[in-house]
Coordinates of N, CA and C and ligand atoms in Angstrom, one line a residue:
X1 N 1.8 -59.3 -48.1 CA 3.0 -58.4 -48.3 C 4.1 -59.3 -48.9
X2 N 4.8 -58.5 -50.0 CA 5.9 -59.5 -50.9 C 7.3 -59.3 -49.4
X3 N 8.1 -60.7 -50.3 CA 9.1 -60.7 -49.3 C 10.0 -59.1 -48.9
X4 N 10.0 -58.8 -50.1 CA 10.8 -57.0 -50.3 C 10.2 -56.1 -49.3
X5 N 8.7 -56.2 -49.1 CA 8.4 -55.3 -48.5 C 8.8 -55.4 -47.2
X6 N 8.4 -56.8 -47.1 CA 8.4 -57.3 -45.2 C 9.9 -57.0 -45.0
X7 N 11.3 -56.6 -45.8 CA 12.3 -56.8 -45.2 C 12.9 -55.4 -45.3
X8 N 11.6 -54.2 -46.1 CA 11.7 -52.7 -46.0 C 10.9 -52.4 -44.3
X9 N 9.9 -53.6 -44.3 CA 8.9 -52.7 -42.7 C 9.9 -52.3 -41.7
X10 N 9.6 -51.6 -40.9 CA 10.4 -50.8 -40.0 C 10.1 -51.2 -38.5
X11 N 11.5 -51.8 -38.1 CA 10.7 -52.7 -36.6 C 10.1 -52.7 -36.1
X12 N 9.2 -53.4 -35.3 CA 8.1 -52.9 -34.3 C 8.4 -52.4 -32.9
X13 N 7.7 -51.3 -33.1 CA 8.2 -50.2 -31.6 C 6.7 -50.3 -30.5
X14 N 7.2 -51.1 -29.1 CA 5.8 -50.6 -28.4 C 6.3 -49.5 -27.5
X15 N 5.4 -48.5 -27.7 CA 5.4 -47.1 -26.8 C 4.8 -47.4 -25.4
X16 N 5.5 -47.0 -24.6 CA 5.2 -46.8 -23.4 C 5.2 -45.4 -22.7
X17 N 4.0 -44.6 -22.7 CA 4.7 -43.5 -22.1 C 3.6 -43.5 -20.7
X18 N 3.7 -42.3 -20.2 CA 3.0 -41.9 -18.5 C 3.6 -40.9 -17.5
X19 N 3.6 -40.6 -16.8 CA 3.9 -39.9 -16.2 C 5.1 -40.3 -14.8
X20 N 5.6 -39.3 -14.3 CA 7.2 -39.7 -13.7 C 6.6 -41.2 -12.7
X21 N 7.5 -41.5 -13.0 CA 7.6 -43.3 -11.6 C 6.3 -43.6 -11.3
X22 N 5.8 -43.8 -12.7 CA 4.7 -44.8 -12.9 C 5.3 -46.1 -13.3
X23 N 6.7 -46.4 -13.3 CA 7.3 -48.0 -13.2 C 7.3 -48.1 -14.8
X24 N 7.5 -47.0 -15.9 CA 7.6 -47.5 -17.3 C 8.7 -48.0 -17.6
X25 N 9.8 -47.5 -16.5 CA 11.4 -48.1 -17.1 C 11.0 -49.4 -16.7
X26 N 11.2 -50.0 -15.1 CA 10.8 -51.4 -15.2 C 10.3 -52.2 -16.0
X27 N 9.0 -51.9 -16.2 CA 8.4 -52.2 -16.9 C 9.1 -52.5 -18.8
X28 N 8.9 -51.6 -19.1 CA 9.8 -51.6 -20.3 C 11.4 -52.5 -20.2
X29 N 12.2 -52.6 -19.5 CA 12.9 -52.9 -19.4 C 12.5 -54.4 -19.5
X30 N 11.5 -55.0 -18.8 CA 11.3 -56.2 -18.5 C 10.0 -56.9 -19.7
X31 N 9.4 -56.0 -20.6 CA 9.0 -56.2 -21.6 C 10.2 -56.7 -22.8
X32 N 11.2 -55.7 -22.8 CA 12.2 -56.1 -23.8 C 12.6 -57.3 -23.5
X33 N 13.1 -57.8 -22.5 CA 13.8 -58.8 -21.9 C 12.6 -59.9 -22.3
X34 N 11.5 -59.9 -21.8 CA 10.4 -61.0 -22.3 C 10.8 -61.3 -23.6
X35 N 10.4 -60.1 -24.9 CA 10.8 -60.1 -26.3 C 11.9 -60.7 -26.9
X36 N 13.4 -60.3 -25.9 CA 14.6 -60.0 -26.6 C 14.5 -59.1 -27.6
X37 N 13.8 -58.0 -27.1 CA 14.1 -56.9 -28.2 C 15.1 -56.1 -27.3
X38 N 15.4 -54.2 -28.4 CA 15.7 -53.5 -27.5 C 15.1 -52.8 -26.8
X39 N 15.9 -51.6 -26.0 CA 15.4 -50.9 -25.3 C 15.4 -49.3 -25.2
X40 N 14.7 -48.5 -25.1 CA 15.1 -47.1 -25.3 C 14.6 -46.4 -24.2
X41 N 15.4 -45.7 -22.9 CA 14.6 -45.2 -22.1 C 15.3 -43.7 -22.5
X42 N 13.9 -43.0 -22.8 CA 14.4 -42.0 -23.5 C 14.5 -40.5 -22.4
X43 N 14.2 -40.8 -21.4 CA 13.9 -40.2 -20.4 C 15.7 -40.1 -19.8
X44 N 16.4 -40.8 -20.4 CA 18.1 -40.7 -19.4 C 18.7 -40.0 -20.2
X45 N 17.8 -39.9 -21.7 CA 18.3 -38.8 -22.7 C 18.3 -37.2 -22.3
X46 N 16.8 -37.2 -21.8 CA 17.0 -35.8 -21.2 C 17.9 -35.4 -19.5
X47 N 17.9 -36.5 -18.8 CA 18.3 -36.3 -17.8 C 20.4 -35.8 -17.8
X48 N 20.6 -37.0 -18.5 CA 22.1 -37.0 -19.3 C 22.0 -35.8 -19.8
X49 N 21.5 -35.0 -20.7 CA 21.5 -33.4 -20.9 C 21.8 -32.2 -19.6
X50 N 20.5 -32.5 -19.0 CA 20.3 -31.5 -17.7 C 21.7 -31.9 -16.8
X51 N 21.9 -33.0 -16.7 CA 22.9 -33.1 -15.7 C 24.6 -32.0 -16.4
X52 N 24.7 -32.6 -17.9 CA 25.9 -31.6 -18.5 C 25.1 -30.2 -18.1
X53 N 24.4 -29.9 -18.4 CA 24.2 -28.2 -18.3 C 24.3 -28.0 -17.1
X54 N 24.0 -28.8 -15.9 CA 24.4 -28.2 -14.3 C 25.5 -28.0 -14.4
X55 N 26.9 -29.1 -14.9 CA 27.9 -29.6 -14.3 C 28.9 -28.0 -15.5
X56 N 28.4 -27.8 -16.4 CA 28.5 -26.9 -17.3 C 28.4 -25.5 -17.0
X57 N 27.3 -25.2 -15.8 CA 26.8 -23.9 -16.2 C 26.1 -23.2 -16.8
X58 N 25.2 -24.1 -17.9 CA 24.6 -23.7 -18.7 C 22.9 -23.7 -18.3
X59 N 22.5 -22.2 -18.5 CA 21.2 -22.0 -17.6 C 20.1 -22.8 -18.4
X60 N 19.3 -23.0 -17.6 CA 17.9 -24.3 -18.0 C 17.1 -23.8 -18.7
X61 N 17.1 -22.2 -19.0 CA 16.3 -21.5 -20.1 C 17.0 -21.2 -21.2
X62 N 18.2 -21.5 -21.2 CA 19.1 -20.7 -22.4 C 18.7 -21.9 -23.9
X63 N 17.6 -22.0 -24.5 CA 17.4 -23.0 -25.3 C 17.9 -23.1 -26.9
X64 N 18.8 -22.0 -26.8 CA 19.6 -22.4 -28.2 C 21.0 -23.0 -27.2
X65 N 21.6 -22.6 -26.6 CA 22.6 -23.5 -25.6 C 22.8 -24.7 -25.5
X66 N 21.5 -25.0 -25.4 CA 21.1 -26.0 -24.9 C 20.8 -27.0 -26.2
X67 N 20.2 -26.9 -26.9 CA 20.1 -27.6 -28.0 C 21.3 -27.4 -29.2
X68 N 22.4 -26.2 -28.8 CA 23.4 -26.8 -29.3 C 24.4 -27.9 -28.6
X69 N 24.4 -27.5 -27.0 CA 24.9 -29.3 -26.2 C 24.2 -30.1 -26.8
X70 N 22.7 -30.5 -27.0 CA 22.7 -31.8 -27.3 C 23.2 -32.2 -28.5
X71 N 23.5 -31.5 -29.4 CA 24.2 -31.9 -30.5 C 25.4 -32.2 -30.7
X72 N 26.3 -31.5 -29.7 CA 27.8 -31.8 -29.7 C 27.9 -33.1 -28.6
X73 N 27.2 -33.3 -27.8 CA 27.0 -34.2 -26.7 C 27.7 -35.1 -27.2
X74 N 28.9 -36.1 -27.1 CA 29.5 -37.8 -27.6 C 28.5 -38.5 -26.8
X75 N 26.7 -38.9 -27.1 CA 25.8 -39.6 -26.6 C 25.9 -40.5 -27.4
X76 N 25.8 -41.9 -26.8 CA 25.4 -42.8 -27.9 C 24.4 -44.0 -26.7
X77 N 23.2 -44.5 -27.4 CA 22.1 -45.2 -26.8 C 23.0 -46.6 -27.2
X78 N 23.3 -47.8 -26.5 CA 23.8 -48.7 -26.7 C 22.7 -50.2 -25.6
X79 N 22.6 -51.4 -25.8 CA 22.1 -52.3 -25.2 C 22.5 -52.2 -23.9
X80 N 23.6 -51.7 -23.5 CA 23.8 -51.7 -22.2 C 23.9 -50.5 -21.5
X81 N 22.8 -49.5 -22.2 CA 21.9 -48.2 -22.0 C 22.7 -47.3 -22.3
X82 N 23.0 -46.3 -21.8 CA 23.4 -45.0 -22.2 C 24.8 -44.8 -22.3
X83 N 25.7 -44.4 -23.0 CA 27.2 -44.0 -22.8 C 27.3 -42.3 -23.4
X84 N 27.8 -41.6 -22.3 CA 28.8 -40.4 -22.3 C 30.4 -40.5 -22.7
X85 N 30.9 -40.1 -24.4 CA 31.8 -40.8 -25.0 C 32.7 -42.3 -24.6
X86 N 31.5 -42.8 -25.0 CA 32.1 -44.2 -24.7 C 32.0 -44.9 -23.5
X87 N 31.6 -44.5 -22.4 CA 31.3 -44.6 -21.2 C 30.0 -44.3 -20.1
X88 N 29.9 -45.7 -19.9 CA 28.9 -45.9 -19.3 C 28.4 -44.7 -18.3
X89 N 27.1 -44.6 -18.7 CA 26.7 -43.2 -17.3 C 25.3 -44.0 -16.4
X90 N 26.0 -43.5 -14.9 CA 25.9 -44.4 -13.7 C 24.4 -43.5 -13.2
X91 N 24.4 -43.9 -11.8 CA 23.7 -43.4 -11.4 C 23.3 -41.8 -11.5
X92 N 24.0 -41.5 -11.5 CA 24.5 -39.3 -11.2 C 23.1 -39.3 -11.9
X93 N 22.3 -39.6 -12.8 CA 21.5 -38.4 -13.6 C 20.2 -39.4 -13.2
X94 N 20.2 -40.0 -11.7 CA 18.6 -40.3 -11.4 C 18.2 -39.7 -10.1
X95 N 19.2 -38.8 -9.6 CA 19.3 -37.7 -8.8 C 17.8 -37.1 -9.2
X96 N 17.1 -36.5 -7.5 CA 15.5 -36.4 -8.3 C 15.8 -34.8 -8.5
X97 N 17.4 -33.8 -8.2 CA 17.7 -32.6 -8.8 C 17.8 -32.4 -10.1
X98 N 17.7 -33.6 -11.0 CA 19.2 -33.7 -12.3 C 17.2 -33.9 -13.0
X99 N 16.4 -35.0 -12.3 CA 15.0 -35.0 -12.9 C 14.4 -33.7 -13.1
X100 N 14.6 -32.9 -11.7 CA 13.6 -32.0 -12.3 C 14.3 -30.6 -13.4
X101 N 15.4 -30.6 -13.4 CA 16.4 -30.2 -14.2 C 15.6 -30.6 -15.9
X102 N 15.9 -31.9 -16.0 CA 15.6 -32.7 -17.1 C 13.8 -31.8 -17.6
X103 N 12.9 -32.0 -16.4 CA 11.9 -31.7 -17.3 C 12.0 -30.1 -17.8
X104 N 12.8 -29.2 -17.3 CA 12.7 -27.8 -17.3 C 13.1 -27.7 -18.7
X105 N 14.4 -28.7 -19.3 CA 15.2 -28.1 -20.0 C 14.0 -29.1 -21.1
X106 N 13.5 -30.1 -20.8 CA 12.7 -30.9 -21.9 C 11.7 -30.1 -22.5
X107 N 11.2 -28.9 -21.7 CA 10.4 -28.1 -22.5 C 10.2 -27.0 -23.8
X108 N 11.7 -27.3 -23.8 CA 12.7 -26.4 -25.2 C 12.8 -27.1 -26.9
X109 N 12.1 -26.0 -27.3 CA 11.8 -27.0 -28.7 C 13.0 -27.8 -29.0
X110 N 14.6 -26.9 -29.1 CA 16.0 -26.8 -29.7 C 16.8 -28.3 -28.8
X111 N 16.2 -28.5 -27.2 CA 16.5 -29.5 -26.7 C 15.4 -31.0 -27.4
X112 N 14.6 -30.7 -27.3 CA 13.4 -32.2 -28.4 C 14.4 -32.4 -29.7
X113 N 14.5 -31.4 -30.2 CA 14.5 -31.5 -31.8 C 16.3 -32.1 -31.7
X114 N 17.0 -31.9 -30.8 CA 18.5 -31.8 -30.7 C 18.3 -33.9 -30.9
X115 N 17.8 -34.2 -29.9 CA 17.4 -35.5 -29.0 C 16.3 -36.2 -29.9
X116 N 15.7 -35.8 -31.0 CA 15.0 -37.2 -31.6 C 15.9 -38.0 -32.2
X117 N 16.8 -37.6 -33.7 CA 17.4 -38.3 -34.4 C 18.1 -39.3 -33.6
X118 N 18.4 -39.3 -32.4 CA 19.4 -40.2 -31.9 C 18.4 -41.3 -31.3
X119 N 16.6 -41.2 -30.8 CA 16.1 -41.7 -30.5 C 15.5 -42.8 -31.4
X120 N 15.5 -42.5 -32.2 CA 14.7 -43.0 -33.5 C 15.2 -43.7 -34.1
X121 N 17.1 -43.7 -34.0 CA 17.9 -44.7 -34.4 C 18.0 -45.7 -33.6
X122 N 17.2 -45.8 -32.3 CA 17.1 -46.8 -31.2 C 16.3 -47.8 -32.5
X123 N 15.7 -47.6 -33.2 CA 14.6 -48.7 -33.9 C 15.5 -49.6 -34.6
X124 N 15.7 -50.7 -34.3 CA 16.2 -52.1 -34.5 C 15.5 -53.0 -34.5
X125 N 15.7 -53.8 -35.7 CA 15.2 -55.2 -35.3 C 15.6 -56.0 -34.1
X126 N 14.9 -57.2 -33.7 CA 13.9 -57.4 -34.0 C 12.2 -56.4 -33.4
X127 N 13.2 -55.3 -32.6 CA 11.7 -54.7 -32.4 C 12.5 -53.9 -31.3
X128 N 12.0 -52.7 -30.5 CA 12.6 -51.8 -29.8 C 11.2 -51.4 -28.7
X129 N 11.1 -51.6 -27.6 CA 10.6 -51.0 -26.3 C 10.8 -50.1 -26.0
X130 N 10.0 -48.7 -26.4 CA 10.4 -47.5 -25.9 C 9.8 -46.9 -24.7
X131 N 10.3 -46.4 -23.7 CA 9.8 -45.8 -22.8 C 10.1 -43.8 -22.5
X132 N 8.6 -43.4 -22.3 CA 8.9 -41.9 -22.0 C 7.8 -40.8 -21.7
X133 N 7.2 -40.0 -22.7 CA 6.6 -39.4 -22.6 C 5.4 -39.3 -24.0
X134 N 6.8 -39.2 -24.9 CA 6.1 -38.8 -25.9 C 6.7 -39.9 -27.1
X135 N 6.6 -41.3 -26.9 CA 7.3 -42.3 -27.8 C 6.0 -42.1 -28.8
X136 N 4.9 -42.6 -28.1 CA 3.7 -42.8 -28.6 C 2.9 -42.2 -29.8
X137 N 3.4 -40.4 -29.4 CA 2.6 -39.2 -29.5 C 3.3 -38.7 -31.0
X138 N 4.5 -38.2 -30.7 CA 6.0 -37.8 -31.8 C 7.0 -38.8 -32.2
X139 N 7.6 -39.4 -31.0 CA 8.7 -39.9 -31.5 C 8.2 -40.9 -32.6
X140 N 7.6 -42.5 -32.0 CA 7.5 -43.5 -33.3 C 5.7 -43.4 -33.2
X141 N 4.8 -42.4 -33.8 CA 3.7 -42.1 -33.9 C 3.2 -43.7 -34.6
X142 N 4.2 -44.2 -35.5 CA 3.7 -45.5 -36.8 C 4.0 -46.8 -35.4
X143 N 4.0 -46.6 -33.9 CA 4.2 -47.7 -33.1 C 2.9 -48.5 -33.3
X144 N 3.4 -49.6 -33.5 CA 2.0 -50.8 -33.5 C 1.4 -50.8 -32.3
X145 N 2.0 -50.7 -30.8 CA 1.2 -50.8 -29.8 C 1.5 -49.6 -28.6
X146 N 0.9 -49.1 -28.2 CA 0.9 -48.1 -27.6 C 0.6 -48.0 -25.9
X147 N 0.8 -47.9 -25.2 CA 0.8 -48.0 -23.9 C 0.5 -46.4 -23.0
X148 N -0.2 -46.6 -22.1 CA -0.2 -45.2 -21.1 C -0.5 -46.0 -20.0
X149 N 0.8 -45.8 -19.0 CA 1.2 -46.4 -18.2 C 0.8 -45.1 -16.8
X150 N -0.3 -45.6 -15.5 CA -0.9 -44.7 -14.7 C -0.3 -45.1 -13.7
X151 N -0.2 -44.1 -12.4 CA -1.1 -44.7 -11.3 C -1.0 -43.8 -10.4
X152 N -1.4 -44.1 -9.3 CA -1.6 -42.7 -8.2 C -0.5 -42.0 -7.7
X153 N -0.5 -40.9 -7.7 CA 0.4 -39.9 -7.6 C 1.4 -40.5 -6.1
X154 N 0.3 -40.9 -5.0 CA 0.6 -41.2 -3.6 C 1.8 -42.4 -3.9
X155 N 1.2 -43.4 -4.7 CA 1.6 -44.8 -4.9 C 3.6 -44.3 -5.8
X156 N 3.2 -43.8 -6.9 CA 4.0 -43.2 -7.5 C 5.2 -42.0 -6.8
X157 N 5.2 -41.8 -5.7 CA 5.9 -40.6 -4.7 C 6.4 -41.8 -3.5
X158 N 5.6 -43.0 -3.4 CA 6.4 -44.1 -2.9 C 7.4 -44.5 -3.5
X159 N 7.4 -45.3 -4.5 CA 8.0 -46.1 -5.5 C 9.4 -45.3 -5.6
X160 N 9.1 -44.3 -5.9 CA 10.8 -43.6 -6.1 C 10.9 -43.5 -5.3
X161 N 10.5 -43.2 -3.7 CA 11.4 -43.2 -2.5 C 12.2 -44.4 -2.1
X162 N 11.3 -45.6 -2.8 CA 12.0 -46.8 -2.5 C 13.5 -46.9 -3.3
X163 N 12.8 -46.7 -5.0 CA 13.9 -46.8 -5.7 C 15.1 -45.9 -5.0
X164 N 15.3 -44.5 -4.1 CA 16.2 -43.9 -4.4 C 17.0 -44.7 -3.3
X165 N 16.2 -44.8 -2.1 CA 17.1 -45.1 -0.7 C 17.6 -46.4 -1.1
X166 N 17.1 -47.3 -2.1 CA 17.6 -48.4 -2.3 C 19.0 -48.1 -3.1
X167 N 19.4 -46.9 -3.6 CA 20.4 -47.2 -4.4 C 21.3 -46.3 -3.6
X168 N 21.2 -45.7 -2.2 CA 22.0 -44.7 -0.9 C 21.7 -43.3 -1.6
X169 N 20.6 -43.3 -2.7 CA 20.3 -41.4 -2.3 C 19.4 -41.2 -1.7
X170 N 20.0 -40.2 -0.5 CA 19.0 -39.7 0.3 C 17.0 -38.9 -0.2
X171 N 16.5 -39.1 0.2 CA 15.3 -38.9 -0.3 C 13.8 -38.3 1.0
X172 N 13.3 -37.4 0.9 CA 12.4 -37.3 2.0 C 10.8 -37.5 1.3
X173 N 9.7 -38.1 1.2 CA 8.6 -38.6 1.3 C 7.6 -37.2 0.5
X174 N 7.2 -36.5 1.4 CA 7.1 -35.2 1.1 C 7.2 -34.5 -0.2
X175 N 8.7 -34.2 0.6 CA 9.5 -33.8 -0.9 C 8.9 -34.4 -2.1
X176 N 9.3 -35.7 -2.4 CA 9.0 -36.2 -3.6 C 7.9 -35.6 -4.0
X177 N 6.7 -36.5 -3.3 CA 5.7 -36.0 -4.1 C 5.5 -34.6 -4.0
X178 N 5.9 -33.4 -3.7 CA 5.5 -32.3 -4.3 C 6.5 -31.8 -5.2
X179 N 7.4 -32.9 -5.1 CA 8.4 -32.9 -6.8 C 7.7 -33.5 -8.2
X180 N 7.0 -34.9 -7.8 CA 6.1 -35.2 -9.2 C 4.8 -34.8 -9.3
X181 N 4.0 -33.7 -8.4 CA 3.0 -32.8 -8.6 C 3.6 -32.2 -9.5
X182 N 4.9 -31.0 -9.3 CA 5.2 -30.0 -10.0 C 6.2 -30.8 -11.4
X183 N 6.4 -32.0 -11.3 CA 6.6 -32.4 -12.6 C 5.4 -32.7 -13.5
X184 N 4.7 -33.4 -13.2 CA 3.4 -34.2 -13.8 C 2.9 -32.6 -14.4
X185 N 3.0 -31.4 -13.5 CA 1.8 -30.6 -14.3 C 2.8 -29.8 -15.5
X186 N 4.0 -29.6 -15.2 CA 5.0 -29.0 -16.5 C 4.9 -29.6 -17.6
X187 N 5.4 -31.4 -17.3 CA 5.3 -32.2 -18.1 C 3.5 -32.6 -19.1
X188 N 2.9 -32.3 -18.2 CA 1.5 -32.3 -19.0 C 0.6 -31.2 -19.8
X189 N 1.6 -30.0 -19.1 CA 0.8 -28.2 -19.7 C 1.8 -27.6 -20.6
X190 N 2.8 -28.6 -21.1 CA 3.8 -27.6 -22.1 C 3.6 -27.4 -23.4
X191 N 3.6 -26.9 -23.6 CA 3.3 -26.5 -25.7 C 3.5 -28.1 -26.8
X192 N 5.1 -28.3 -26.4 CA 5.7 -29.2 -26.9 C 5.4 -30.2 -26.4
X193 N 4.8 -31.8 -27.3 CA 5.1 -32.9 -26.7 C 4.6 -33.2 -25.5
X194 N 3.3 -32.4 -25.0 CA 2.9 -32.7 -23.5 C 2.5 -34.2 -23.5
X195 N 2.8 -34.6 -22.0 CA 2.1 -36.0 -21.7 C 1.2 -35.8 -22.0
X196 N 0.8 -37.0 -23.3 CA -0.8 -37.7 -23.3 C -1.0 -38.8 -23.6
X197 N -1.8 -39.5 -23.5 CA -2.2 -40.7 -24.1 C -2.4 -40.2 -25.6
X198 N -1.8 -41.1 -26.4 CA -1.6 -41.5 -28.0 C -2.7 -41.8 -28.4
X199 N -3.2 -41.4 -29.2 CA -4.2 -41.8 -29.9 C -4.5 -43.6 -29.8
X200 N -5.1 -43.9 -29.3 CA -5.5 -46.0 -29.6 C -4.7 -46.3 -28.4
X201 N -3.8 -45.7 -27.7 CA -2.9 -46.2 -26.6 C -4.0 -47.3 -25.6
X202 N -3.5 -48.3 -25.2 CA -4.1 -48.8 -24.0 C -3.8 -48.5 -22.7
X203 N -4.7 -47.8 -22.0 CA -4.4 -47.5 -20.9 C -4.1 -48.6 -19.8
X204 N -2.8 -48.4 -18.6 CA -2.9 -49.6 -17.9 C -2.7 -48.7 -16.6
X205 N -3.5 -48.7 -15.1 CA -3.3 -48.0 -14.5 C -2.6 -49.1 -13.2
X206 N -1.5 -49.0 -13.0 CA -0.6 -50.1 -11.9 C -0.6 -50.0 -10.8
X207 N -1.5 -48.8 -10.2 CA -1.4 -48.7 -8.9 C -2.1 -49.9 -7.9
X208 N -2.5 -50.5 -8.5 CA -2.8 -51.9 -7.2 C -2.1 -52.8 -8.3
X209 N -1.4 -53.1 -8.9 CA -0.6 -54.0 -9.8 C 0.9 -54.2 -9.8
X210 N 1.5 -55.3 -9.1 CA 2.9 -55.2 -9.2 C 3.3 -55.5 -10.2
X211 N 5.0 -55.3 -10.5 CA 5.4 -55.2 -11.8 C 5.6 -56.4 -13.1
X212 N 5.4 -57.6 -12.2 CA 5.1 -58.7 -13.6 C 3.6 -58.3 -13.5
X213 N 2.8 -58.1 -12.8 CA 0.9 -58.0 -13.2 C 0.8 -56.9 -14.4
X214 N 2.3 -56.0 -14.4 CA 2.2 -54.9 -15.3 C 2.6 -55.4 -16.2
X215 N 3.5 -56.0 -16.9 CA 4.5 -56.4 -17.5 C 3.5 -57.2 -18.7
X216 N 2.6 -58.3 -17.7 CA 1.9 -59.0 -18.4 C 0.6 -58.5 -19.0
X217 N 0.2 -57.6 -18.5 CA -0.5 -56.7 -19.3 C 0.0 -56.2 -20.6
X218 N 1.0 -55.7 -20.5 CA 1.7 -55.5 -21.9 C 1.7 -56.2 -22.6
X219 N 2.1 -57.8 -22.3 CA 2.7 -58.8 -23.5 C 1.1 -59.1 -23.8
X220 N -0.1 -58.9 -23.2 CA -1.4 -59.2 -23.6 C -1.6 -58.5 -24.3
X221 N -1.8 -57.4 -24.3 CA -2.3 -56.2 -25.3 C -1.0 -56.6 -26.8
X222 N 0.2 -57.3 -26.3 CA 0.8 -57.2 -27.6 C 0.5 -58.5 -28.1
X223 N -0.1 -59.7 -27.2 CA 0.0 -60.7 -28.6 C -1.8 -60.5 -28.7
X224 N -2.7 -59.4 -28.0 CA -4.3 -59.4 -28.9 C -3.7 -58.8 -29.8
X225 N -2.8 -57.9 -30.8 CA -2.3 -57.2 -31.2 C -2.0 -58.3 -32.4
X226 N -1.5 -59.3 -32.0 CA -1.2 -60.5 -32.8 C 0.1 -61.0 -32.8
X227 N 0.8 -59.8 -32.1 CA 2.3 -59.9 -32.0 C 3.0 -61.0 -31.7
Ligands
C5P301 O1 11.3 -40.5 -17.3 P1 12.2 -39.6 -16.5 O2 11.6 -39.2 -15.2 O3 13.6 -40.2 -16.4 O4 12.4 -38.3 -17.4 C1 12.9 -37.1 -16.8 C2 12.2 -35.9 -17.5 O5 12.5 -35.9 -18.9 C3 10.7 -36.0 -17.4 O6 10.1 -35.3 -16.3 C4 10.2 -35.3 -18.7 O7 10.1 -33.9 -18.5 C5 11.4 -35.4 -19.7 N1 11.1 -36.4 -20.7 C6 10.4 -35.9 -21.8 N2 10.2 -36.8 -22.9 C7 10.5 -38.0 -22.8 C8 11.2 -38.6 -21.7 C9 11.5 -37.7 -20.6 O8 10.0 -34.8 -21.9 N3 10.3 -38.8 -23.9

């Protein structure tokens, strides 16, 4: 490749997608940080939406509404994650109401289509860690490395009980998991963008794997990759 070309290529993006609190943010997060690349959790994209349309009023089926919010939205994806005009957005949108909100309204062509251009400009040198659903699939299809991040629904209905009580939201066991049943099957049976594994994706299933065993899995599959 002449020097021109190499300095036209378009960063390298590894996709991470899977299904709810299968640990891809961690994960991802702690890949980038390995790299010093960026980061894109594109999942606070849709949450940050659902949460304006609660706080709004704006019903979770209304999908021209709704994909005109995301366009007027002052969103901007920044290194130090998400800002609502200019300002940092905290915990409020990992509420597991504001989640299942997020997948309802994620099923709306007018919400995807509102929400890529802004994701896609996440792509920066020296390279960008995306995490979600559908990085792999739509968003950066041209990703050099691809990820489908598993693990057992049981294991996965823990993890966020941990994550929530850890951060003082209340949370009941139960509950959860018959919150990420009824997400996992929306999120997997929708027209648009359903969870799948990517074409060549490597599968990594974490449920007996803690999060450097995960992590390191990743940077393996990226430097057999040659990265
Ligand atoms: O990843 P997280 O649980 O924060 O995402 C919240 C919801 O947003 C998911 O259940 C999913 O429906 C939706 N989502 C999506 N595509 C993405 C990221 C998230 O549809 N790339």
């Amino acid at each position: 490749m002449s020097a021109g070309a190499a300095a036209m290529a378009p960063a390298p993006v590894i996709a991470i997608d899977g299904p709810t609190a299968s640990g891809k943010g961690t994960v991802a997060l702690e890949v980038a940080r390995a790299l010093g690349w960026h980061m894109l959790d594109s999942g606070a994209l849709y949450r940050l939406l659902a949460w304006q349309a609660l706080g709004q009023g704006v019903a979770l089926d209304d999908a021209s509404a709704l994909g005109r919010l995301a366009e007027v939205l002052p969103l901007s994806y920044t290194d130090h994650g998400l800002m609502l005009a200019g300002r940092p957005v905290g915990d409020e949108i990992r509420q597991e109401a504001v989640g299942v909100a997020a997948s309802r309204i994620a099923a709306l062509g007018p919400v995807r289509q509102g929400l890529l251009a802004m994701q896609r400009a996440a792509r920066r040198p020296p390279g960008l860690v995306a995490d979600g659903r559908d990085m792999g699939t739509v968003v950066f299809p041209d990703a050099p490395l691809k990820i489908f991040l598993t693990a057992s629904a049981a294991s996965r209905a823990e993890r966020r009980y941990k994550q929530l009580i850890e951060k003082g939201i209340s949370a009941s066991l139960p509950g959860l998991l018959q919150d990420l049943l009824e997400r996992d099957a929306r999120d997997t049976h929708r027209a648009l963008s359903p969870l799948q594994a990517a074409e060549g994706a490597v599968a990594i299933d974490s449920t007996q794997l803690d999060i450097s065993q995960t992590v390191e899995r990743v940077l393996q599959a990226w430097r057999r990759q040659g990265g």
